[in-house]
PDB file of C-alpha atoms in Angstrom:
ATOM      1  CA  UNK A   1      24.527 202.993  47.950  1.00  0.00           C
ATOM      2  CA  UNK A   2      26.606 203.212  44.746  1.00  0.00           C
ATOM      3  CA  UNK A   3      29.485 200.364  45.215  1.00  0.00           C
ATOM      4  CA  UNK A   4      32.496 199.455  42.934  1.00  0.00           C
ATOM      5  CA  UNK A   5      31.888 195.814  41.789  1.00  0.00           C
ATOM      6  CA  UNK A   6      34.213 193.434  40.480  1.00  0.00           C
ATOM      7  CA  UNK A   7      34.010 190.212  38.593  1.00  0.00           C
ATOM      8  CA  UNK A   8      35.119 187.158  38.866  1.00  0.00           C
ATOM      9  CA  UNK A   9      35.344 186.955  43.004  1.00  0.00           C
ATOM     10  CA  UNK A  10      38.144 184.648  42.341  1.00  0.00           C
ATOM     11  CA  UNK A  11      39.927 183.461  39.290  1.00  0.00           C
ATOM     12  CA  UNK A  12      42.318 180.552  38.961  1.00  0.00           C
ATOM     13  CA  UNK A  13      44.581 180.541  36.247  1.00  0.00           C
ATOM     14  CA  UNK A  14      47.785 178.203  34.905  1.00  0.00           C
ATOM     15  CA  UNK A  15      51.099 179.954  34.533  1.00  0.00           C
ATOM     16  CA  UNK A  16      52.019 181.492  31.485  1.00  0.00           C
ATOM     17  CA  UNK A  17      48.374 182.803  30.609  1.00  0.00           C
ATOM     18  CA  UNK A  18      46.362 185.687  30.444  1.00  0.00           C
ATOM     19  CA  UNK A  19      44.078 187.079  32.651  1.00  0.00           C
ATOM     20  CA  UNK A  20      41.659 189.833  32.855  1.00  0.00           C
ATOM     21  CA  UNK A  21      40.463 191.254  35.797  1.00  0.00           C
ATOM     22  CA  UNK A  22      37.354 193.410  35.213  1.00  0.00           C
ATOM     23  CA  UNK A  23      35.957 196.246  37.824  1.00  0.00           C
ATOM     24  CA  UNK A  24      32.606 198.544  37.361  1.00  0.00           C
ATOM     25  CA  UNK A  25      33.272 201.876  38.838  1.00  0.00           C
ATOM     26  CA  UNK A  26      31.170 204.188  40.528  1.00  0.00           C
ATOM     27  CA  UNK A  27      29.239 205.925  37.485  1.00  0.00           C
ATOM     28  CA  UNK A  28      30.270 209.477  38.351  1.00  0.00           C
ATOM     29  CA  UNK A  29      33.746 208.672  38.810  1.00  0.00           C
ATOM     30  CA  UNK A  30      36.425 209.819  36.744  1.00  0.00           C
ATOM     31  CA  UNK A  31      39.653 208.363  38.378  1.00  0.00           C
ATOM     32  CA  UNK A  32      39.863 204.672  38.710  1.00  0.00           C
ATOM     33  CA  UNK A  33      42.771 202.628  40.169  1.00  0.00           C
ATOM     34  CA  UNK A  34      44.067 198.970  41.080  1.00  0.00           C
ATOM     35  CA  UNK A  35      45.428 197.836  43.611  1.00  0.00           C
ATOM     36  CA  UNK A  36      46.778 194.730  45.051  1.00  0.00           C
ATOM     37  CA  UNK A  37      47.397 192.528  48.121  1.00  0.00           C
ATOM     38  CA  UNK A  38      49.420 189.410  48.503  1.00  0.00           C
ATOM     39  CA  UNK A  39      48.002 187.528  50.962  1.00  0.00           C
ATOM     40  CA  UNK A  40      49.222 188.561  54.352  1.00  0.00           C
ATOM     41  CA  UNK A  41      50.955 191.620  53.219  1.00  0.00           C
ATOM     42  CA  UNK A  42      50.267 195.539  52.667  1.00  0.00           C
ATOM     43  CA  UNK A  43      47.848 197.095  50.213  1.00  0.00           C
ATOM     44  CA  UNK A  44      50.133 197.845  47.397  1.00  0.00           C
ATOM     45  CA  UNK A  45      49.579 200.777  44.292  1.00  0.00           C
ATOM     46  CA  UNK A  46      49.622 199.426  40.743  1.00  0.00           C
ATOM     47  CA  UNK A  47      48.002 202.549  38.423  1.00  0.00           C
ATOM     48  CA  UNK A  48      45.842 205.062  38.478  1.00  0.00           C
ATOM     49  CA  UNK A  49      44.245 205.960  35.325  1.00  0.00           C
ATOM     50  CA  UNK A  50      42.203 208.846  33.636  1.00  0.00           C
ATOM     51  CA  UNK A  51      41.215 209.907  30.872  1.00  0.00           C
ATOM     52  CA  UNK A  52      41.601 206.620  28.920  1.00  0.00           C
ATOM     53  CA  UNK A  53      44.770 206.671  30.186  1.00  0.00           C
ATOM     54  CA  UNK A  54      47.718 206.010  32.702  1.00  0.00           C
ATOM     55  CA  UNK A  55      48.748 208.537  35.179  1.00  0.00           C
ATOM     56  CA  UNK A  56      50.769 207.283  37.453  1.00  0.00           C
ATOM     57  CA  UNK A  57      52.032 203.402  37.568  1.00  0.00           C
ATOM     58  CA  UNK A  58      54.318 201.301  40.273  1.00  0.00           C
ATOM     59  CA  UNK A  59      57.359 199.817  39.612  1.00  0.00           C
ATOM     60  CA  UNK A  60      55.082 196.667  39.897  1.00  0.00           C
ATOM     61  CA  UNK A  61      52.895 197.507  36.658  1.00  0.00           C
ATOM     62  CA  UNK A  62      55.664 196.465  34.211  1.00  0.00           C
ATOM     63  CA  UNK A  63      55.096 195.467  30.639  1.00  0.00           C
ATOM     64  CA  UNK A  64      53.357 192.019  31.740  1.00  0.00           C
ATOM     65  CA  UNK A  65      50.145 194.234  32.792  1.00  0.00           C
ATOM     66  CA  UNK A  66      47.615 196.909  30.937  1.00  0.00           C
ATOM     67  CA  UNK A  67      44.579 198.506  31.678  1.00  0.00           C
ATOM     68  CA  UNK A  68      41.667 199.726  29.919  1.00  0.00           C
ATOM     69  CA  UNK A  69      38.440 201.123  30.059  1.00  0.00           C
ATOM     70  CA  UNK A  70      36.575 199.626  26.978  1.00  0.00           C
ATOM     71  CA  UNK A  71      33.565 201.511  27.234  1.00  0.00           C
ATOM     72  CA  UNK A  72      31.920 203.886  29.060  1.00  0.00           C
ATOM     73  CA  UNK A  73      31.527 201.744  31.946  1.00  0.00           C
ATOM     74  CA  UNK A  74      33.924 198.759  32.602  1.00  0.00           C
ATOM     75  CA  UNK A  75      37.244 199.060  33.679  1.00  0.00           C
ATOM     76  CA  UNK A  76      39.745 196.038  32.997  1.00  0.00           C
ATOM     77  CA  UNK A  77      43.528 194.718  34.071  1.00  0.00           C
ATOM     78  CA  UNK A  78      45.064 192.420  32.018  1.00  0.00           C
ATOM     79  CA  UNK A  79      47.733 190.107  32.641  1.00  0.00           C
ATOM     80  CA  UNK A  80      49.352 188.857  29.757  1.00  0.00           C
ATOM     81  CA  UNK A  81      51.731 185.890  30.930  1.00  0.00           C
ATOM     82  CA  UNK A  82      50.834 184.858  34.731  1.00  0.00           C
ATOM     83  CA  UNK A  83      53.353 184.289  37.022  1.00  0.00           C
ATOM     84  CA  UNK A  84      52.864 182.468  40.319  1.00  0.00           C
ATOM     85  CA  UNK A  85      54.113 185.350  42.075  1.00  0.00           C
ATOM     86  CA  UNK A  86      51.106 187.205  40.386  1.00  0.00           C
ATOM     87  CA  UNK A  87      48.830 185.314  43.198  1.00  0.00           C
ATOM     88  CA  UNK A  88      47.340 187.903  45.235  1.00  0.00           C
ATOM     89  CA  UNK A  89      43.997 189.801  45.569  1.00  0.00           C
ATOM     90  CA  UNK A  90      43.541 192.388  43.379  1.00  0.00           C
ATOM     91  CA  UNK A  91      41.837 195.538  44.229  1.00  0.00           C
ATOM     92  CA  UNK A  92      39.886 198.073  41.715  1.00  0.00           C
ATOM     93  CA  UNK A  93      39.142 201.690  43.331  1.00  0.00           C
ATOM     94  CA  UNK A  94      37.474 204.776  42.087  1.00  0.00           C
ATOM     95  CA  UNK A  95      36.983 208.402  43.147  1.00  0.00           C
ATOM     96  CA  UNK A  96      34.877 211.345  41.681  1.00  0.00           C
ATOM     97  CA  UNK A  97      38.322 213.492  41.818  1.00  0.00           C
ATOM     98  CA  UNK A  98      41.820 213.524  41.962  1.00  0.00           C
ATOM     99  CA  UNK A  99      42.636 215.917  45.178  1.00  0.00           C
ATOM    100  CA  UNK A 100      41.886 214.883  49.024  1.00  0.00           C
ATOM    101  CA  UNK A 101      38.967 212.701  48.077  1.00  0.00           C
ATOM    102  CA  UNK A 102      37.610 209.067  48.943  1.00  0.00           C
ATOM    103  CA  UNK A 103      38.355 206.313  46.966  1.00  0.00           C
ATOM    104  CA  UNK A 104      35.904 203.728  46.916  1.00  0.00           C
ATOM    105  CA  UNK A 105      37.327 200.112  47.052  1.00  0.00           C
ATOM    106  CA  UNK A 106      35.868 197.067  45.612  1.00  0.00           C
ATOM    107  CA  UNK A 107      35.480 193.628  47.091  1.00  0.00           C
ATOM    108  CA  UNK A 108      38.282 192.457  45.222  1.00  0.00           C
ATOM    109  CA  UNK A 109      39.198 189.602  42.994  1.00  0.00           C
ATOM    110  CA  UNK A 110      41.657 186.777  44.372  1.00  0.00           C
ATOM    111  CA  UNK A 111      44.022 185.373  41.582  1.00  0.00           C
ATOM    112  CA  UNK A 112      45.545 181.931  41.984  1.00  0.00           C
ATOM    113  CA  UNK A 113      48.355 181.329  39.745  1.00  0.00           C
ATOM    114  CA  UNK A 114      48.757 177.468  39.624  1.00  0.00           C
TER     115      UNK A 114
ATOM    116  CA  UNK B   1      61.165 207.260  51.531  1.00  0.00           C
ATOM    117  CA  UNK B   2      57.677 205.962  50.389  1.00  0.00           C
ATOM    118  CA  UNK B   3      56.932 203.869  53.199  1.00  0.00           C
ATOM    119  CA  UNK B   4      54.544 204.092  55.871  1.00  0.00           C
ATOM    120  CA  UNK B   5      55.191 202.620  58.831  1.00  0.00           C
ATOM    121  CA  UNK B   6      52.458 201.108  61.144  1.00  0.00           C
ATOM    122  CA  UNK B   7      52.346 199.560  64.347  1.00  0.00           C
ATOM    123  CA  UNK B   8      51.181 197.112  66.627  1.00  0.00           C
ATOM    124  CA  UNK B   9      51.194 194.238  63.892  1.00  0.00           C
ATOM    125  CA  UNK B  10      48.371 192.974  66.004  1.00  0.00           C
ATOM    126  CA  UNK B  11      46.231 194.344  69.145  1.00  0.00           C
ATOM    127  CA  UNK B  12      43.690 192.720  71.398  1.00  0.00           C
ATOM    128  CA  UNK B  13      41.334 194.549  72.963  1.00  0.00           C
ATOM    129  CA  UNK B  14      38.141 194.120  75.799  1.00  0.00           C
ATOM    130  CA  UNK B  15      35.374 195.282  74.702  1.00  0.00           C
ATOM    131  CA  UNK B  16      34.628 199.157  75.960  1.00  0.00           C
ATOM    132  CA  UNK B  17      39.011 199.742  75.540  1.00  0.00           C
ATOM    133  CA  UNK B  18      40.871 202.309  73.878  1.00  0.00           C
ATOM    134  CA  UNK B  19      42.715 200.734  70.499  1.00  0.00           C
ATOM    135  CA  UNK B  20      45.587 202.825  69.964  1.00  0.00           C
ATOM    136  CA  UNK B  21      47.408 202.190  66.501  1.00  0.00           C
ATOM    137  CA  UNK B  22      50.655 203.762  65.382  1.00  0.00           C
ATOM    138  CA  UNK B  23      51.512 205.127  62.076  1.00  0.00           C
ATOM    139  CA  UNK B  24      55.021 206.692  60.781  1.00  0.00           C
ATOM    140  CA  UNK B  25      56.045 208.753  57.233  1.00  0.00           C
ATOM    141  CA  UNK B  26      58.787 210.172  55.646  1.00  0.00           C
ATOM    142  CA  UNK B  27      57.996 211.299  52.424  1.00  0.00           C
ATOM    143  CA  UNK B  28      56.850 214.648  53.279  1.00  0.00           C
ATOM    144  CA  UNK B  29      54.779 215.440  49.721  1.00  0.00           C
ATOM    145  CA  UNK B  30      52.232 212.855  51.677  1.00  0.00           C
ATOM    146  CA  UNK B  31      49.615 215.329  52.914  1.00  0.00           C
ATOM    147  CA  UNK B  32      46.361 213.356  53.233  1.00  0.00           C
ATOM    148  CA  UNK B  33      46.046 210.387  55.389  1.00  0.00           C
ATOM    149  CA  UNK B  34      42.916 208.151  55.077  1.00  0.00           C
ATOM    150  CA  UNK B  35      42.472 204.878  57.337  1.00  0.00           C
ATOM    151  CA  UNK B  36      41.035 201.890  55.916  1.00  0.00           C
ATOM    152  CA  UNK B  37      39.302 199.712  57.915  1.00  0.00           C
ATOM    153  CA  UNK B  38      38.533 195.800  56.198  1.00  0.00           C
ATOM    154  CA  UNK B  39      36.818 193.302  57.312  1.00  0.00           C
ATOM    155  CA  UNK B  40      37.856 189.339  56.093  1.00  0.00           C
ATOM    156  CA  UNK B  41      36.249 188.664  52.056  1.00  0.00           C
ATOM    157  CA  UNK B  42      36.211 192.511  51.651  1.00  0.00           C
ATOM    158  CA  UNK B  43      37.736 195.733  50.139  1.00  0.00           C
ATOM    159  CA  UNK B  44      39.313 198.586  52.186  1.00  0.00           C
ATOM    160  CA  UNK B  45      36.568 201.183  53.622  1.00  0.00           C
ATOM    161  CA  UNK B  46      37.294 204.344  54.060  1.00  0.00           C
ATOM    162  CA  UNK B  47      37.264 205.244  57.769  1.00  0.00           C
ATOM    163  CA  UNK B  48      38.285 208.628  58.353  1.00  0.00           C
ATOM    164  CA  UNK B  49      41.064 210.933  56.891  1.00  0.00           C
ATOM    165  CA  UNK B  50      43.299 213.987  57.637  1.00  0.00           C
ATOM    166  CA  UNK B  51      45.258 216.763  56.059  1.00  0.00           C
ATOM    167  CA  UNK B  52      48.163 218.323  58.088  1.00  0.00           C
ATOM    168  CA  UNK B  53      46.429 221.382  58.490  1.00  0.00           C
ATOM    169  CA  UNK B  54      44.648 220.251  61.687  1.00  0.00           C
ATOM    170  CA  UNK B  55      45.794 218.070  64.307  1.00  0.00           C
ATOM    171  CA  UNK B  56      43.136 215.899  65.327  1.00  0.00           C
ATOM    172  CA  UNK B  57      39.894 215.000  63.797  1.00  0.00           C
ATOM    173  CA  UNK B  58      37.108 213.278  65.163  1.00  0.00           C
ATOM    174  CA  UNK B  59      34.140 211.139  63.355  1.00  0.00           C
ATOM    175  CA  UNK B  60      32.438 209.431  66.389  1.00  0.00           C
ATOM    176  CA  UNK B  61      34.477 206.612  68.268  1.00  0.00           C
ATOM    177  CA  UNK B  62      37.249 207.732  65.568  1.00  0.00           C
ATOM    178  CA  UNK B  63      39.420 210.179  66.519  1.00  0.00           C
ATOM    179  CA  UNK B  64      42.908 210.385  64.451  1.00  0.00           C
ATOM    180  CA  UNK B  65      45.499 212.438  66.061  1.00  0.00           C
ATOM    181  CA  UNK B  66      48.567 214.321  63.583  1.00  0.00           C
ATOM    182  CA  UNK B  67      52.012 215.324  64.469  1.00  0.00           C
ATOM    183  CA  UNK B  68      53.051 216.994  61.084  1.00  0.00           C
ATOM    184  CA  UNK B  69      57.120 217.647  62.821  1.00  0.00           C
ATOM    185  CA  UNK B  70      57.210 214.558  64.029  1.00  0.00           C
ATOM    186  CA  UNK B  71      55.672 212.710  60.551  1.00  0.00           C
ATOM    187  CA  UNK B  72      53.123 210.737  62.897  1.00  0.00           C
ATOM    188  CA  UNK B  73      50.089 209.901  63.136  1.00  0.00           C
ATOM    189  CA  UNK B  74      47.087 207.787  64.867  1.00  0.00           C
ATOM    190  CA  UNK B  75      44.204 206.091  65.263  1.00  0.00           C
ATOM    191  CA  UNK B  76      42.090 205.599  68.346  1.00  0.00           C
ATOM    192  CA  UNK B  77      39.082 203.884  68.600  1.00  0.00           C
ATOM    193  CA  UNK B  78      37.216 204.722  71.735  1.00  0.00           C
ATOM    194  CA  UNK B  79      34.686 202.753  73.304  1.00  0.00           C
ATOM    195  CA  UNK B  80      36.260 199.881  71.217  1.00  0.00           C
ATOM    196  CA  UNK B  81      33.072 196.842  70.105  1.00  0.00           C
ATOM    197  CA  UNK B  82      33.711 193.406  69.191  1.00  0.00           C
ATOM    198  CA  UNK B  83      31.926 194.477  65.582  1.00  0.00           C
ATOM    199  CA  UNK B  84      35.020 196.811  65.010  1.00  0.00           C
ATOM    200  CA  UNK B  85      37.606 193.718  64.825  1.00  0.00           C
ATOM    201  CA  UNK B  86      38.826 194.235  61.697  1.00  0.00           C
ATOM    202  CA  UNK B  87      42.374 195.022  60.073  1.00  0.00           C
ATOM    203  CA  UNK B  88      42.960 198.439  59.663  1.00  0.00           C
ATOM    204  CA  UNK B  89      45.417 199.813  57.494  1.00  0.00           C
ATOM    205  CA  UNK B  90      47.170 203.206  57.488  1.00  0.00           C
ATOM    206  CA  UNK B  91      47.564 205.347  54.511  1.00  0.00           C
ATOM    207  CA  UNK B  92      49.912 208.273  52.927  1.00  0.00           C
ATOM    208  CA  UNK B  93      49.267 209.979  49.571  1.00  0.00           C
ATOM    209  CA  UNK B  94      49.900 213.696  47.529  1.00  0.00           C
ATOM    210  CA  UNK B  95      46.115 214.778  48.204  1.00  0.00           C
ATOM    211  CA  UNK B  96      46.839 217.613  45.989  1.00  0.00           C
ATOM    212  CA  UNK B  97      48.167 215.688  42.692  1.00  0.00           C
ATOM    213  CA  UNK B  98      46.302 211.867  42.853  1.00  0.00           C
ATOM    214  CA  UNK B  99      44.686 211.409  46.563  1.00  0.00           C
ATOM    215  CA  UNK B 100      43.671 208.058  45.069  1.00  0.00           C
ATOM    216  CA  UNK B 101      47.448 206.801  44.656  1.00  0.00           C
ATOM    217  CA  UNK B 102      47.654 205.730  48.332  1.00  0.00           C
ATOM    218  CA  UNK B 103      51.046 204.260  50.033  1.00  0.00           C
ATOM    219  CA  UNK B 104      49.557 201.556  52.805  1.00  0.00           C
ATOM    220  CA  UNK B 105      50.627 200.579  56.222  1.00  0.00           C
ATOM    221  CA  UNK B 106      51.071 196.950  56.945  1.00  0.00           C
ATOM    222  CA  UNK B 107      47.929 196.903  58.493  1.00  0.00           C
ATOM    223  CA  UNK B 108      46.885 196.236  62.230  1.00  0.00           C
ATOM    224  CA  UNK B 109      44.528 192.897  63.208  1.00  0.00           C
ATOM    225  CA  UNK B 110      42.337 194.111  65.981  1.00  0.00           C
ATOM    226  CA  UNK B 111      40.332 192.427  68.081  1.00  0.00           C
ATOM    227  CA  UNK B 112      37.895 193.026  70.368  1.00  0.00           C
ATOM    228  CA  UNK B 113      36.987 190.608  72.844  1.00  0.00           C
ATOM    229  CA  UNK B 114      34.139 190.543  74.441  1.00  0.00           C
TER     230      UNK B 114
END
Protein backbone atom coordinates (compact mmCIF):
# COMPACT_ATOMS: atom_id res chain seq x y z
CA UNK A 1 0.00 0.00 0.00
CA UNK A 2 1.46 3.33 -1.19
CA UNK A 3 2.48 5.27 2.24
CA UNK A 4 3.91 8.85 2.76
CA UNK A 5 7.41 8.37 4.34
CA UNK A 6 9.41 10.70 6.16
CA UNK A 7 12.99 10.98 7.18
CA UNK A 8 14.72 11.43 9.91
CA UNK A 9 12.09 9.69 12.60
CA UNK A 10 13.50 12.15 14.96
CA UNK A 11 15.92 14.97 14.70
CA UNK A 12 17.64 16.84 17.50
CA UNK A 13 18.89 20.08 16.83
CA UNK A 14 20.67 23.21 18.97
CA UNK A 15 18.87 26.51 18.92
CA UNK A 16 19.56 28.93 16.43
CA UNK A 17 20.08 26.30 13.49
CA UNK A 18 18.62 24.99 10.58
CA UNK A 19 16.72 22.15 9.98
CA UNK A 20 15.20 20.29 7.20
CA UNK A 21 12.54 18.07 7.47
CA UNK A 22 12.14 15.89 4.35
CA UNK A 23 8.73 13.82 3.37
CA UNK A 24 8.20 11.40 0.12
CA UNK A 25 4.70 11.73 -1.02
CA UNK A 26 2.44 9.41 -2.48
CA UNK A 27 3.67 9.34 -6.29
CA UNK A 28 0.32 10.31 -7.79
CA UNK A 29 -0.24 13.05 -5.52
CA UNK A 30 -0.34 16.50 -6.43
CA UNK A 31 -1.16 18.39 -3.12
CA UNK A 32 1.20 17.94 -0.29
CA UNK A 33 1.00 19.55 3.19
CA UNK A 34 2.69 19.80 6.79
CA UNK A 35 1.51 19.68 9.64
CA UNK A 36 2.45 19.79 13.19
CA UNK A 37 1.84 18.63 16.79
CA UNK A 38 3.33 19.83 20.01
CA UNK A 39 3.39 17.20 22.18
CA UNK A 40 0.13 16.84 23.99
CA UNK A 41 -1.72 19.29 21.92
CA UNK A 42 -3.99 19.45 18.61
CA UNK A 43 -2.90 18.66 15.08
CA UNK A 44 -2.13 22.06 13.83
CA UNK A 45 -2.04 23.39 9.74
CA UNK A 46 1.25 24.89 8.58
CA UNK A 47 0.95 24.94 4.37
CA UNK A 48 -0.36 23.35 1.78
CA UNK A 49 1.46 23.52 -1.38
CA UNK A 50 1.01 22.88 -5.22
CA UNK A 51 2.31 23.42 -8.00
CA UNK A 52 5.85 24.23 -6.73
CA UNK A 53 4.21 26.44 -4.70
CA UNK A 54 2.32 27.78 -1.53
CA UNK A 55 -1.36 27.87 -1.37
CA UNK A 56 -2.45 28.43 1.68
CA UNK A 57 -0.07 28.98 4.95
CA UNK A 58 -0.90 29.47 8.95
CA UNK A 59 -0.14 32.25 10.84
CA UNK A 60 2.46 29.71 12.24
CA UNK A 61 4.52 29.39 8.83
CA UNK A 62 6.21 32.82 9.24
CA UNK A 63 9.42 33.84 7.57
CA UNK A 64 11.57 31.35 9.88
CA UNK A 65 10.07 28.34 7.65
CA UNK A 66 9.99 27.32 3.65
CA UNK A 67 9.10 24.52 1.73
CA UNK A 68 10.09 22.93 -1.36
CA UNK A 69 9.77 20.22 -3.58
CA UNK A 70 13.32 19.81 -5.15
CA UNK A 71 12.53 17.30 -7.54
CA UNK A 72 10.03 15.32 -8.78
CA UNK A 73 9.75 13.36 -5.75
CA UNK A 74 10.87 14.78 -2.31
CA UNK A 75 9.15 17.23 -0.50
CA UNK A 76 11.15 19.35 2.21
CA UNK A 77 10.47 22.00 5.33
CA UNK A 78 13.09 24.00 6.33
CA UNK A 79 13.69 25.75 9.40
CA UNK A 80 16.09 28.34 9.22
CA UNK A 81 16.86 29.50 12.95
CA UNK A 82 15.31 26.83 15.55
CA UNK A 83 13.60 27.91 18.34
CA UNK A 84 12.84 25.72 21.36
CA UNK A 85 9.33 26.38 20.93
CA UNK A 86 9.84 24.76 17.40
CA UNK A 87 9.88 21.22 19.43
CA UNK A 88 7.06 19.31 18.24
CA UNK A 89 6.29 16.47 15.75
CA UNK A 90 6.00 17.42 12.47
CA UNK A 91 3.60 15.94 10.10
CA UNK A 92 3.92 15.72 6.05
CA UNK A 93 0.46 14.79 4.21
CA UNK A 94 -0.52 14.30 0.65
CA UNK A 95 -3.69 13.85 -1.42
CA UNK A 96 -4.31 13.06 -5.19
CA UNK A 97 -6.76 16.30 -5.16
CA UNK A 98 -7.72 19.31 -3.65
CA UNK A 99 -11.74 18.85 -3.05
CA UNK A 100 -13.36 16.29 -0.36
CA UNK A 101 -10.48 13.88 -0.63
CA UNK A 102 -8.13 11.82 1.83
CA UNK A 103 -5.04 13.02 2.86
CA UNK A 104 -2.58 10.56 3.59
CA UNK A 105 -0.43 11.27 6.76
CA UNK A 106 3.04 10.26 7.40
CA UNK A 107 4.61 8.79 10.48
CA UNK A 108 6.00 11.96 11.34
CA UNK A 109 9.28 13.42 12.37
CA UNK A 110 9.79 14.58 16.15
CA UNK A 111 12.06 17.76 16.44
CA UNK A 112 13.89 18.46 19.68
CA UNK A 113 15.11 21.88 19.93
CA UNK A 114 17.85 21.79 22.69
CA UNK B 1 -14.22 31.06 14.37
CA UNK B 2 -11.70 28.36 13.14
CA UNK B 3 -11.88 26.14 15.95
CA UNK B 4 -13.22 22.84 16.39
CA UNK B 5 -14.28 21.85 19.43
CA UNK B 6 -14.07 18.18 20.72
CA UNK B 7 -15.05 16.41 23.64
CA UNK B 8 -14.53 14.02 26.20
CA UNK B 9 -10.68 14.91 26.56
CA UNK B 10 -10.49 11.30 27.52
CA UNK B 11 -13.02 8.15 27.55
CA UNK B 12 -12.74 4.67 28.96
CA UNK B 13 -14.51 2.12 27.65
CA UNK B 14 -15.30 -2.05 28.31
CA UNK B 15 -14.74 -3.82 25.71
CA UNK B 16 -18.15 -4.55 23.48
CA UNK B 17 -19.35 -0.44 24.64
CA UNK B 18 -20.53 2.30 22.65
CA UNK B 19 -17.62 5.27 22.49
CA UNK B 20 -19.45 8.31 21.93
CA UNK B 21 -17.16 11.42 21.06
CA UNK B 22 -18.32 14.99 20.66
CA UNK B 23 -17.32 17.45 18.11
CA UNK B 24 -18.43 21.33 17.71
CA UNK B 25 -17.80 24.13 14.61
CA UNK B 26 -18.43 27.45 13.82
CA UNK B 27 -16.92 28.39 10.80
CA UNK B 28 -19.59 27.43 8.53
CA UNK B 29 -17.32 27.35 5.01
CA UNK B 30 -16.15 23.88 6.90
CA UNK B 31 -18.10 21.33 4.84
CA UNK B 32 -16.12 18.08 5.04
CA UNK B 33 -15.35 16.42 8.24
CA UNK B 34 -12.80 13.52 8.30
CA UNK B 35 -11.85 11.67 11.72
CA UNK B 36 -8.43 10.67 12.34
CA UNK B 37 -7.78 7.95 14.31
CA UNK B 38 -3.68 7.55 15.66
CA UNK B 39 -2.22 5.21 17.34
CA UNK B 40 1.16 6.17 19.77
CA UNK B 41 4.69 6.53 17.17
CA UNK B 42 2.22 7.18 14.27
CA UNK B 43 0.55 9.64 11.78
CA UNK B 44 -3.21 10.45 11.68
CA UNK B 45 -5.34 7.72 9.61
CA UNK B 46 -8.06 8.56 7.99
CA UNK B 47 -11.14 6.94 9.56
CA UNK B 48 -14.18 8.01 8.00
CA UNK B 49 -15.53 11.42 6.69
CA UNK B 50 -18.73 13.44 5.96
CA UNK B 51 -20.14 16.25 3.92
CA UNK B 52 -23.29 18.06 5.25
CA UNK B 53 -25.32 16.75 2.67
CA UNK B 54 -26.19 13.57 4.61
CA UNK B 55 -26.64 13.08 8.14
CA UNK B 56 -25.12 10.00 9.14
CA UNK B 57 -22.70 7.74 7.51
CA UNK B 58 -21.70 4.44 8.35
CA UNK B 59 -18.27 2.39 7.52
CA UNK B 60 -18.64 -0.72 9.80
CA UNK B 61 -18.36 -0.17 13.70
CA UNK B 62 -18.05 3.66 12.48
CA UNK B 63 -20.94 5.44 12.25
CA UNK B 64 -20.56 9.48 12.33
CA UNK B 65 -23.71 11.28 12.94
CA UNK B 66 -24.16 15.36 11.44
CA UNK B 67 -26.29 18.11 12.71
CA UNK B 68 -25.50 20.80 9.98
CA UNK B 69 -28.08 23.65 12.24
CA UNK B 70 -26.70 22.77 15.13
CA UNK B 71 -22.72 22.79 13.70
CA UNK B 72 -22.25 19.21 15.40
CA UNK B 73 -21.08 16.33 14.86
CA UNK B 74 -19.99 12.62 16.10
CA UNK B 75 -18.35 9.69 16.31
CA UNK B 76 -19.52 6.35 17.60
CA UNK B 77 -17.74 3.37 17.69
CA UNK B 78 -19.96 0.39 18.20
CA UNK B 79 -18.98 -2.81 19.44
CA UNK B 80 -15.93 -0.84 20.83
CA UNK B 81 -12.27 -3.52 20.95
CA UNK B 82 -9.37 -2.98 23.04
CA UNK B 83 -7.33 -2.75 19.41
CA UNK B 84 -9.36 0.54 18.75
CA UNK B 85 -7.65 2.49 21.84
CA UNK B 86 -6.26 5.07 20.13
CA UNK B 87 -6.60 9.04 20.10
CA UNK B 88 -8.91 10.18 17.74
CA UNK B 89 -9.05 13.52 16.52
CA UNK B 90 -11.88 15.50 14.91
CA UNK B 91 -11.54 17.50 11.82
CA UNK B 92 -13.15 20.67 9.84
CA UNK B 93 -12.00 21.88 6.40
CA UNK B 94 -13.46 23.86 2.89
CA UNK B 95 -13.76 20.36 0.97
CA UNK B 96 -14.50 22.39 -2.00
CA UNK B 97 -11.27 24.83 -2.08
CA UNK B 98 -8.21 22.62 -0.12
CA UNK B 99 -9.93 19.43 1.73
CA UNK B 100 -6.32 18.79 2.73
CA UNK B 101 -6.06 22.13 4.92
CA UNK B 102 -7.77 20.48 7.93
CA UNK B 103 -8.66 22.48 11.35
CA UNK B 104 -8.20 19.54 14.25
CA UNK B 105 -10.01 18.78 17.40
CA UNK B 106 -8.01 18.36 20.51
CA UNK B 107 -8.24 14.88 20.16
CA UNK B 108 -9.97 12.16 22.41
CA UNK B 109 -7.67 9.20 24.32
CA UNK B 110 -9.83 6.16 24.22
CA UNK B 111 -9.54 3.21 25.80
CA UNK B 112 -10.88 0.10 25.73
CA UNK B 113 -10.57 -2.16 28.49
CA UNK B 114 -10.89 -5.40 28.31
Amino acid sequence: EPEVTQTPSHQVTQMGQEVILRCVPISNHLYFYWYRQILGQKVEFLVSFYNNEISEKSEIFDDQFSVERPDGSNFTLKIRSTKLEDSAMYFCASSEGRTYTEAFFGQGTRLTVV
Amino acid sequence: QQQVKQSPQSLIVQKGGISIINCAYENTAFDYFPWYQQFPGKGPALLIAIRPDVSEKKEGRFTISFNKSAKQFSLHIMDSQPGDSATYFCAASEGNTNAGKSTFGDGTTLTVKP
